[in-house]
Coordinates of C-alpha atoms in Angstrom, one line a residue:
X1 CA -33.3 21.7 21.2
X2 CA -30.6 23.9 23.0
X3 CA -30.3 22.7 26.8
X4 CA -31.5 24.3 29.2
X5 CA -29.7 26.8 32.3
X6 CA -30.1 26.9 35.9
X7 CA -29.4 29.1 38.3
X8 CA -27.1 27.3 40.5
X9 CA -25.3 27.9 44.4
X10 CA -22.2 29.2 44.7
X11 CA -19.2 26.3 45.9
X12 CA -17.1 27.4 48.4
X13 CA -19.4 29.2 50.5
X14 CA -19.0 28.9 55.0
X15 CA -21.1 26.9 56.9
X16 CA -24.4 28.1 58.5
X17 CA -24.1 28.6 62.6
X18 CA -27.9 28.0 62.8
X19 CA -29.8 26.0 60.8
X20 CA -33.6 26.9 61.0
X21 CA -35.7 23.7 61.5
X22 CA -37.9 22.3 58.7
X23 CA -41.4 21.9 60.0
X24 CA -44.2 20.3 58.4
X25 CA -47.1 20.4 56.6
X26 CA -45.5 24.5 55.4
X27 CA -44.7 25.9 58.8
X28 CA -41.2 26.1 57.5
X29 CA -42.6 27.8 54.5
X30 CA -40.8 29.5 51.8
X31 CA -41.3 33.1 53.3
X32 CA -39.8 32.1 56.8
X33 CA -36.4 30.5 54.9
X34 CA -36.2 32.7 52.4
X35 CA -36.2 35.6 55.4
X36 CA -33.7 33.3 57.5
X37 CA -31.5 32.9 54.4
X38 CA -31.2 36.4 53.8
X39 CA -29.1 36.4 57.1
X40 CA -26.2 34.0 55.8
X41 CA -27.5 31.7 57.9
X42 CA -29.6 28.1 56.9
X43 CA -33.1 28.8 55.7
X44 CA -35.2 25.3 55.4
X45 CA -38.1 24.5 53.5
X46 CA -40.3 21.4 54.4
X47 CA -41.0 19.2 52.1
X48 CA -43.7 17.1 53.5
X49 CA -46.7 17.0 51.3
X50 CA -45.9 20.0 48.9
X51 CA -47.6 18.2 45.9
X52 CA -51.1 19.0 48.6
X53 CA -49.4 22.6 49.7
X54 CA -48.9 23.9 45.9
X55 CA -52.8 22.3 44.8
X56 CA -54.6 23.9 47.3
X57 CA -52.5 27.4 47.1
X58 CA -53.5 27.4 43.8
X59 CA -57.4 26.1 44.4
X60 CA -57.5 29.1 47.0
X61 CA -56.6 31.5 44.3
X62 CA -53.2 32.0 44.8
X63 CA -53.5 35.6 46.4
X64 CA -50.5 37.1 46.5
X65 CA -49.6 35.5 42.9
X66 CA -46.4 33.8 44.7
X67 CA -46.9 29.8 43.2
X68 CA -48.3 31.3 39.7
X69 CA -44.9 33.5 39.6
X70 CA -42.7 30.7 40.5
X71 CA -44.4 27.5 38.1
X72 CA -43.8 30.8 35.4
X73 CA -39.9 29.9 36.1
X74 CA -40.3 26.0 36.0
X75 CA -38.4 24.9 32.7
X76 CA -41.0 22.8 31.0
X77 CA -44.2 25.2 30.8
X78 CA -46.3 22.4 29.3
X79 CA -45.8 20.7 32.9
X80 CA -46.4 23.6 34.9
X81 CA -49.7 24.8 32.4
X82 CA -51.2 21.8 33.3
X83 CA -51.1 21.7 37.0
X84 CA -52.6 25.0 36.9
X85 CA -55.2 24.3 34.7
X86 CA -56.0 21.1 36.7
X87 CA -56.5 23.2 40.3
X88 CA -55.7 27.3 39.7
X89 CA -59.0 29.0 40.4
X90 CA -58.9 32.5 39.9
X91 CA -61.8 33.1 42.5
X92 CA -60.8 31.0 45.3
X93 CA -63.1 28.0 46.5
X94 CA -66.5 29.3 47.0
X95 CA -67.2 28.9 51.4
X96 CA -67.5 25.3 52.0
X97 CA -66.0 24.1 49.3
X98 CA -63.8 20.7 49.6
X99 CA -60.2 21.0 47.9
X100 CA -60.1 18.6 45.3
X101 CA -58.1 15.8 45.9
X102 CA -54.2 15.1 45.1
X103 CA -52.7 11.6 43.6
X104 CA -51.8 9.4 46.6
X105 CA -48.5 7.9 47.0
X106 CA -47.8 5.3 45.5
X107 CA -44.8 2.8 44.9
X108 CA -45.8 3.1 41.2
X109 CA -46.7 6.6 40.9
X110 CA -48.6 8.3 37.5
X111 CA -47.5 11.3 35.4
X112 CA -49.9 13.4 37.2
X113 CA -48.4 12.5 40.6
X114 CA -44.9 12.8 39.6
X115 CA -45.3 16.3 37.9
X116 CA -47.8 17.5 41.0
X117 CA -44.4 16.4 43.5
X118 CA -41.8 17.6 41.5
X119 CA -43.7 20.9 41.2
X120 CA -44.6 21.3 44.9
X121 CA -41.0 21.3 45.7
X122 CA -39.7 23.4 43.0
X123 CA -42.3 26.0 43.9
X124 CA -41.5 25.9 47.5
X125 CA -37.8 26.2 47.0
X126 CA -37.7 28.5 44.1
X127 CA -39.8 30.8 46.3
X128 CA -37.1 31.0 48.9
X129 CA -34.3 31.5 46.9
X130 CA -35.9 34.4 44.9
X131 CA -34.0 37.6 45.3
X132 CA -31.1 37.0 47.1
X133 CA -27.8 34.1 47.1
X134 CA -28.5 33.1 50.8
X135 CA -28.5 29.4 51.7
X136 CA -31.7 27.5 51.1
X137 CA -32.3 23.9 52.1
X138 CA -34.9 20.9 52.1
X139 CA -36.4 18.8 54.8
X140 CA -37.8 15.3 54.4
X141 CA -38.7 12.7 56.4
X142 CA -37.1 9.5 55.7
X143 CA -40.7 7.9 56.8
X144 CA -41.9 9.1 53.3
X145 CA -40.0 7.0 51.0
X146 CA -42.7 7.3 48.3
X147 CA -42.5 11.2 47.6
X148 CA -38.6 11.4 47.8
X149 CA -37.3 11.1 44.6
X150 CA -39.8 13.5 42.8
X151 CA -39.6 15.9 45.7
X152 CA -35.9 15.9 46.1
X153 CA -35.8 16.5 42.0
X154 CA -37.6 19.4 42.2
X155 CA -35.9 21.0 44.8
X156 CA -32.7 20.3 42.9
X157 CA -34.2 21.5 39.9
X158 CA -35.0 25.1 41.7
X159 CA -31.0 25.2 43.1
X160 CA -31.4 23.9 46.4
X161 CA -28.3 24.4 48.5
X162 CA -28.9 21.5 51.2
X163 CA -31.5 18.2 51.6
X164 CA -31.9 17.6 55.6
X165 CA -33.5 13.9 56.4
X166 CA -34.9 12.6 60.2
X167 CA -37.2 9.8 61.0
X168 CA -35.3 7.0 60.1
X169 CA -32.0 6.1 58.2
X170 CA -31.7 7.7 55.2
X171 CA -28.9 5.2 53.9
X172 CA -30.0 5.8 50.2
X173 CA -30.3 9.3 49.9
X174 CA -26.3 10.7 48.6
X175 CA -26.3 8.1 45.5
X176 CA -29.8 9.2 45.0
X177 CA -28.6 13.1 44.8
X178 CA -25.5 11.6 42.7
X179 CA -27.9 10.2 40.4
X180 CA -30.2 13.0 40.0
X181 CA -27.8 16.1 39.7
X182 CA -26.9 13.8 36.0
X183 CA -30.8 13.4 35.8
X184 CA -30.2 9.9 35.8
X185 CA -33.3 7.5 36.4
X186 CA -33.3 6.5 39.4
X187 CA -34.5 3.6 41.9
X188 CA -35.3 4.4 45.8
X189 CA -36.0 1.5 48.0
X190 CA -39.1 1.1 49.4
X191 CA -39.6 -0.8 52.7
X192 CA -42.7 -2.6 52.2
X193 CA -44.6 -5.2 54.8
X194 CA -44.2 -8.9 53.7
X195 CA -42.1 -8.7 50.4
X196 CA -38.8 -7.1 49.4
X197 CA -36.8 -5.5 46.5
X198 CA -39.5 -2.9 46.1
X199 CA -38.1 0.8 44.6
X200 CA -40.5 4.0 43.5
X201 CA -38.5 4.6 40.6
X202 CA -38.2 8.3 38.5
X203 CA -36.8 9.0 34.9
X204 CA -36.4 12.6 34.6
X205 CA -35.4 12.9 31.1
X206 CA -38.9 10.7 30.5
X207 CA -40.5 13.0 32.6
X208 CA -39.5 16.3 31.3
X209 CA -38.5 15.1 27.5
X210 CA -36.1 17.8 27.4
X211 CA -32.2 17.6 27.8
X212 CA -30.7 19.3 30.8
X213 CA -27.3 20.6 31.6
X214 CA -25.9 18.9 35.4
X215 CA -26.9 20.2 38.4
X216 CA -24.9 20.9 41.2
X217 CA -25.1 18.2 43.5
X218 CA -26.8 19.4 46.8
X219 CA -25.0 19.1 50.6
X220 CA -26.9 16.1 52.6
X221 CA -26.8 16.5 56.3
X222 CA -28.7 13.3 57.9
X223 CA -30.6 13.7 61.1
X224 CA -29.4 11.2 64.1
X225 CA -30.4 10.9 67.5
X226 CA -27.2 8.1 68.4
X227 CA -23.8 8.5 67.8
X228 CA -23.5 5.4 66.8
X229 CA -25.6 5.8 63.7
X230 CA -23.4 8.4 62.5
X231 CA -20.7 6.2 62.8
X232 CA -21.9 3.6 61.0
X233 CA -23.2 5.7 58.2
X234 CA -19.8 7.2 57.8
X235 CA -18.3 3.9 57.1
X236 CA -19.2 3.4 53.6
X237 CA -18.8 6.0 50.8
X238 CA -22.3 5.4 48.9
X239 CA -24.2 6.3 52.3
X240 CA -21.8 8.7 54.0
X241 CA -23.7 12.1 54.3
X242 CA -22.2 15.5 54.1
X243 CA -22.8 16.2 58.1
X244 CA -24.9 15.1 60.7
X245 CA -28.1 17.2 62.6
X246 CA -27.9 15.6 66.0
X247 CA -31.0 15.7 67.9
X248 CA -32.3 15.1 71.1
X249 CA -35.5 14.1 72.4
X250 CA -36.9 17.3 73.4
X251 CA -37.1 18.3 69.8
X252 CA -40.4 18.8 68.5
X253 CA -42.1 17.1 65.8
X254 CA -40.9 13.6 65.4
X255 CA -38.3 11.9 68.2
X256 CA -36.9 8.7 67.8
X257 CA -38.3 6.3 70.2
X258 CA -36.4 5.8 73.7
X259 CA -33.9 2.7 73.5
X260 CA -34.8 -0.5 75.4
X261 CA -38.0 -1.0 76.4
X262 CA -40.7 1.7 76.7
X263 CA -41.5 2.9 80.0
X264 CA -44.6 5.7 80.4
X265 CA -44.2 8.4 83.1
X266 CA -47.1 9.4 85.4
X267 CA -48.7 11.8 82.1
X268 CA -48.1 8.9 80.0
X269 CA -45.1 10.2 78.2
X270 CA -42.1 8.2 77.2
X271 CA -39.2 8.3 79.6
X272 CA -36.1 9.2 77.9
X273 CA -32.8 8.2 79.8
X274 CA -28.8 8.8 79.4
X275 CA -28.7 5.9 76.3
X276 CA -31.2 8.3 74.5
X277 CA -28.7 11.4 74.7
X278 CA -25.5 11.2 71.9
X279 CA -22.2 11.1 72.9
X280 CA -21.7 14.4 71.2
X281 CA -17.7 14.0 71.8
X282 CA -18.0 11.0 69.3
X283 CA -20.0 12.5 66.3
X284 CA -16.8 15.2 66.9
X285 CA -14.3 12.6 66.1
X286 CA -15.8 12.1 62.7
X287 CA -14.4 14.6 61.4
X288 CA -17.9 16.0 59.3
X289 CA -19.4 19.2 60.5
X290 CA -22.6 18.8 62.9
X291 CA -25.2 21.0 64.7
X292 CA -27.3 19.8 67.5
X293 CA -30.9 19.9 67.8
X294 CA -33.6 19.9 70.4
X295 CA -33.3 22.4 73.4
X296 CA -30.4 24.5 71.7
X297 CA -32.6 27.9 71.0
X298 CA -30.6 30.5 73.1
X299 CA -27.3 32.0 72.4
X300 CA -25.8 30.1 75.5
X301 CA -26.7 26.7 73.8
X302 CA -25.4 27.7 70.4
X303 CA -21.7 29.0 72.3
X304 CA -22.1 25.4 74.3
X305 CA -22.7 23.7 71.2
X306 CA -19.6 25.3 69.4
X307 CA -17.7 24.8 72.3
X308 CA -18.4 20.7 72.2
X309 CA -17.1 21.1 68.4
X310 CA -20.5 21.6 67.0
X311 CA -21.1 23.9 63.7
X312 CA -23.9 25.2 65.3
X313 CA -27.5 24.7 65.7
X314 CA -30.4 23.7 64.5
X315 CA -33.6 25.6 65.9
X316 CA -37.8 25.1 65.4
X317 CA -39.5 26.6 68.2
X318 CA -38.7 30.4 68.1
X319 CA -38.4 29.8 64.2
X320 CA -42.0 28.3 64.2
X321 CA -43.7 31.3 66.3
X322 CA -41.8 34.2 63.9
X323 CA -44.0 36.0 61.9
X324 CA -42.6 34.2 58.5
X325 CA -43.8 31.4 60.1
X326 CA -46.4 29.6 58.3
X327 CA -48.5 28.5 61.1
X328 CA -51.9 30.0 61.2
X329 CA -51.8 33.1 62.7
X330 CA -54.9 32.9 65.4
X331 CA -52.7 28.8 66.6
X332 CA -49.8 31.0 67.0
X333 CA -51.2 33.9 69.0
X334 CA -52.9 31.3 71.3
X335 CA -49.3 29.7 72.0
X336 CA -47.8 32.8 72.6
X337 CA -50.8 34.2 75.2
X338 CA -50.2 30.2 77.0
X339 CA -46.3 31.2 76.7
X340 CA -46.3 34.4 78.6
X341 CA -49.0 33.6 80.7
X342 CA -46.9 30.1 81.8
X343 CA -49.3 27.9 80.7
X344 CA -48.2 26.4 77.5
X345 CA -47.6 22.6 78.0
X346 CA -45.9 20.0 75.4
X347 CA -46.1 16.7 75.6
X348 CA -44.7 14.1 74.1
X349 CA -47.0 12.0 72.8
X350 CA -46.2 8.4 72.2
X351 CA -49.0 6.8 69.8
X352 CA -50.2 9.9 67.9
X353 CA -48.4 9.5 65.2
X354 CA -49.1 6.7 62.7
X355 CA -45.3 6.3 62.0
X356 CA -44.5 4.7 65.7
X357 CA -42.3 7.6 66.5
X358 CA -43.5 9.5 69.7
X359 CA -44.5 13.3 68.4
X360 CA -44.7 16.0 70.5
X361 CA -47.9 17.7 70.5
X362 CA -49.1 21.1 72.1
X363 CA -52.4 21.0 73.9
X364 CA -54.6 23.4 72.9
X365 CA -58.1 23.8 72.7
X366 CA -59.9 22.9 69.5
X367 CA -57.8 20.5 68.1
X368 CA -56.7 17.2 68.3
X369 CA -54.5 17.1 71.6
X370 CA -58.1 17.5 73.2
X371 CA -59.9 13.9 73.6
X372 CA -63.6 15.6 72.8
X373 CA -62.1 16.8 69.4
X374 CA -60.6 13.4 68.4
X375 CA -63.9 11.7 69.4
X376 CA -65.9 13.7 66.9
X377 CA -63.6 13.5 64.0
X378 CA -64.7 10.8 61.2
X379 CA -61.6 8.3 61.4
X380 CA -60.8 8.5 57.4
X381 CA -57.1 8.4 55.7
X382 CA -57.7 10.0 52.4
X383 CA -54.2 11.8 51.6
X384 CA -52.1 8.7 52.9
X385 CA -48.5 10.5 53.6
X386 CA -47.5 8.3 56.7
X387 CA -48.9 5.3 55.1
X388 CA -47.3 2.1 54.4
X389 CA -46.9 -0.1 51.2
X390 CA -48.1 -3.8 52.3
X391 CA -47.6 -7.0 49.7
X392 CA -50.5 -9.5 50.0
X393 CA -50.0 -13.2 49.4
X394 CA -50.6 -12.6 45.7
X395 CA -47.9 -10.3 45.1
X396 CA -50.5 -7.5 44.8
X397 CA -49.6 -4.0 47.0
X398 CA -51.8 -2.7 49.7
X399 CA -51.4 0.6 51.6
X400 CA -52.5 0.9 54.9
X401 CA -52.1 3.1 58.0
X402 CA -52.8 3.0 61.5
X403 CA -54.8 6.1 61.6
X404 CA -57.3 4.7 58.6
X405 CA -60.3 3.2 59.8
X406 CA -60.1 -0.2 62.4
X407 CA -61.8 -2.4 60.4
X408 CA -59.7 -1.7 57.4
X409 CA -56.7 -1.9 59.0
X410 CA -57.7 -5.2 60.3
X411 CA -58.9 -6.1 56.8
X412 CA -55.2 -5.6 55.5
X413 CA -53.7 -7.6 58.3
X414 CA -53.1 -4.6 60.5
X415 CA -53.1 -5.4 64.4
X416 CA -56.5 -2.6 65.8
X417 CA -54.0 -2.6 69.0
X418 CA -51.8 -0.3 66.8
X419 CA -54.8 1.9 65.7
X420 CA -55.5 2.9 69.2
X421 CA -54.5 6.9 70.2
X422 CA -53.5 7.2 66.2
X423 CA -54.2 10.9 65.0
X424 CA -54.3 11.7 61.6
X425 CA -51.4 13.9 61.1
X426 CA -52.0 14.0 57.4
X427 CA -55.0 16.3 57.5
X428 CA -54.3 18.1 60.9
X429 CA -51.0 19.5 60.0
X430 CA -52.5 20.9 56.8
X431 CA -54.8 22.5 59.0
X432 CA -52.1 24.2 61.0
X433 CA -51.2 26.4 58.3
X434 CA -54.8 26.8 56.7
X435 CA -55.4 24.5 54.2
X436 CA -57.1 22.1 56.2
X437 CA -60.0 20.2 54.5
X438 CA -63.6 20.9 54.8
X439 CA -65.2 18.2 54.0
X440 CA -69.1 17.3 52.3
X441 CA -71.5 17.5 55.1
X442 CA -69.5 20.8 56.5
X443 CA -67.1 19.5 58.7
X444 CA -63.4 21.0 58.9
X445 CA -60.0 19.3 59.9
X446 CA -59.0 20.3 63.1
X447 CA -55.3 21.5 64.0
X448 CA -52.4 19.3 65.7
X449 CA -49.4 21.5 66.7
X450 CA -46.3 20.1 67.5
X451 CA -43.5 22.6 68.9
X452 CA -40.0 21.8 71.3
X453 CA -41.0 20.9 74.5
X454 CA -37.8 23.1 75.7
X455 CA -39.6 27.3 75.2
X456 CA -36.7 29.2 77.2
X457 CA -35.8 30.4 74.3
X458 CA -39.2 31.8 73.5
X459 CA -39.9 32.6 76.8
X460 CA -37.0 35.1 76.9
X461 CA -38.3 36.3 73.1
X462 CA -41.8 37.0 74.1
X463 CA -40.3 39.2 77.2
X464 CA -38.6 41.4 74.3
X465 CA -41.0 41.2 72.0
X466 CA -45.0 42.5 72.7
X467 CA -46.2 40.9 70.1
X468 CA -44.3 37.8 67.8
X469 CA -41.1 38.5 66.4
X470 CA -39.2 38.0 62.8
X471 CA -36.8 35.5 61.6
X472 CA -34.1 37.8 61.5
X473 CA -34.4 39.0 65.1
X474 CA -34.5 34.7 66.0
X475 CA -30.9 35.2 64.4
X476 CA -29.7 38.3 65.8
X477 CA -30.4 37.2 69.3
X478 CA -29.2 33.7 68.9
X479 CA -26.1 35.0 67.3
X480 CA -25.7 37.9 69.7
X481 CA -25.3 40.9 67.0
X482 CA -27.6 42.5 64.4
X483 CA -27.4 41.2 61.0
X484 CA -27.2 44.0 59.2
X485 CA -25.9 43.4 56.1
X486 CA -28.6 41.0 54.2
X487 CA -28.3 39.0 51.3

């Protein structure tokens, strides 16, 4: 059996000035950095839950033939064939219908799960890179230890230029690209409550049971809030990533937590101070490029951020209201009415998410950043993304999280105190880009958005633009001239 041949990125080629942000569940989806990649700038993919992205695309027919097209180029058919025989239905779901369910995470995870994950992600990243040689990368969050391997081997698989991480220290993940661009078997550790030396392990070659030619190993640019994290991942050659995303609390989505002890404002937000903000002159000395993040969407911030010795920028907001965007069309006309009308608020929110990080979450009507909606929604956890791997006495593992029901939190050892103002960010960000579940008895997951709490930048978009606007005109007016030669 002859080895097979990828498609692979071309070394050499210049650093992105703007990175576009990787948003989760599919808001950074394939169409918006594929569109942002054709501008020689940084087009991300997130990879949050694209095992549950690529299963219910295909359980909704797969319209525009996009997922079918791209599991046609996966290099093991056999693989591919049966995750579309599993959840392809050439009709759609009939009205009502529940999506079947996806394997859970696991720390020991079956062939199903594995070839669902690795799928997901070579779908998603495949997708973007069709049709041109622009730079495509891969968000993760370092929260969801369980999925990385088989994620990050799938985008690898599909030629992904860069893997991003945020939400925690992602000390493991260069030997793990070191490993996997060999398709070497692999072991990530897994933090896991009461015990230790844990690992969700992957064995492509047992996986795919064909042999492969190398991959090119990926760039990795970790995601820090403090200078002194970068420093100290730096240090050591087996953790030392490729650059550094530094980002500041008024990015959306996830924040890290403010240092010291947590003080609440007036609106019950978390009060960030100067020991929250990195010493930007410091990451500089380390010699790896770096972009900043959070409140750096306008061409002034990007020429500021240069000017401090930055690469460039990272940017979600303006990306996250384009057209490519994949959040549901009627969520994001709603934002943009509140936008232009002055309206839109963003709060940072410190107990909705189930990881402990505050989360920044737009209120809007009809979903869960309004108190009526929350108290009507069945507390359930039955996709388990955000939850935890627990060891009981026995040895046996548990999972558990803190938006699950109270009494089976408690039942697992879980404090209720850290259930309270939980949302279940699982199923609600799913729902922001329509494929939220419905469930038996009729009900449907409501929406959670989560955008930058800084919207000059969109503010000064939506006075250009009547309606939304695309990717490529985020990037023209960022970087101050048309791009008018695409990839």
């Amino acid at each position: 059996m002859t080895a097979l041949q990828f498609s692979l990125p071309t070394p050499g080629r210049s650093l992105p000035r703007v990175i576009q942000g990787g948003m989760g569940v599919a808001v950074s989806s394939w169409r918006l950095a594929s569109a942002v990649a054709r501008t020689g700038q940084l087009g991300l993919v997130s990879g949050t839950a694209l095992d549950l992205v690529l299963a219910r695309r295909l359980q909704d027919g797969d319209q525009d033939g996009a997922a079918r097209r791209a599991l046609g180029a996966f290099p093991v058919p056999r693989i591919a064939q049966r995750v579309l025989a599993r959840y392809f239905r050439a009709d759609g779901r009939r009205a009502g219908q529940p999506y079947a369910p996806v394997p859970r995470l696991a720390l020991r995870q079956t062939r199903l799960a594995q070839e669902l994950m690795v799928l997901g992600s070579f779908v998603e990243v495949w997708l973007a890179k069709e049709g041109h040689d622009g730079l495509v990368g891969i968000n993760f969050l370092e929260k969801v230890q369980m999925a990385t391997p088989t994620a990050t081997y799938g985008s690898m698989l599909a030629g992904v230029d860069y893997v991003v991480m945020g939400a925690g220290i992602p000390r493991d993940i260069p030997r793990l690209l070191d490993h996997l661009s060999g398709h070497e078997a692999v072991q990530l550790p897994v933090t896991v409550t009461g015990g230790s030396g844990h690992t969700v392990d992957l064995d492509p070659e047992a996986l795919l049971g064909i042999p492969l030619e190398p991959l090119v190993r990926p760039t990795f640019l970790a995601i820090v809030s403090a200078h002194a994290l970068a420093a100290h991942l730096v240090r050591d050659d087996t953790v030392r990533p490729d650059g550094f995303v530094v980002e500041g609390p008024p990015a959306g989505g996830h924040n890290a937590p403010p240092r010291g002890r947590l003080t609440l404002d007036d609106t019950g937000q978390p009060v960030f101070g100067p020991r929250d903000q990195a010493d930007v002159s410091k990451v500089a000395e380390l010699g790896l490029p770096f972009w900043l993040a959070g409140a750096h969407g306008t061409p002034e911030a990007l020429a500021a951020a240069e000017e401090a010795g930055a690469t460039g920028v990272q940017v979600g907001t303006l990306f996250a209201l384009a057209e490519e965007s994949g959040l549901d069309p009627a969520l994001r006309d709603d934002v943009l009415a509140r936008l232009r009308a002055g309206t839109l608020d963003v709060r940072t929110d410190p107990l909705a998410s189930p990881t402990g990080f505050p989360f920044k979450v737009v209120q809007l009507p009809a979903t869960l950043s309004d108190a009526s909606v929350v108290a009507e929604r069945p507390r359930l956890c039955d996709l388990g993304y955000l939850r935890t791997p627990l060891e009981r006495t026995d040895g046996s593992i548990t999972y558990r999280c803190p938006a699950e029901p109270v009494h089976m939190y408690e039942r697992k050892g879980g404090d209720a105190a850290d259930t309270v103002g939980r949302s279940c960010l699982c199923n609600s960000l799913a729902a922001n880009v329509g494929l939220g579940q419905t469930r038996g008895d009729g009900y449907v997951e409501p929406p959670l958005v989560t955008l930058g709490v800084d919207v000059d930048g969109a503010t000064r978009l939506a006075a250009q633009h009547p309606g939304t606007w695309t990717a490529v005109e985020v990037v023209d007016w960022l970087l101050g001239s048309p791009q008018t030669q695409p990839l």
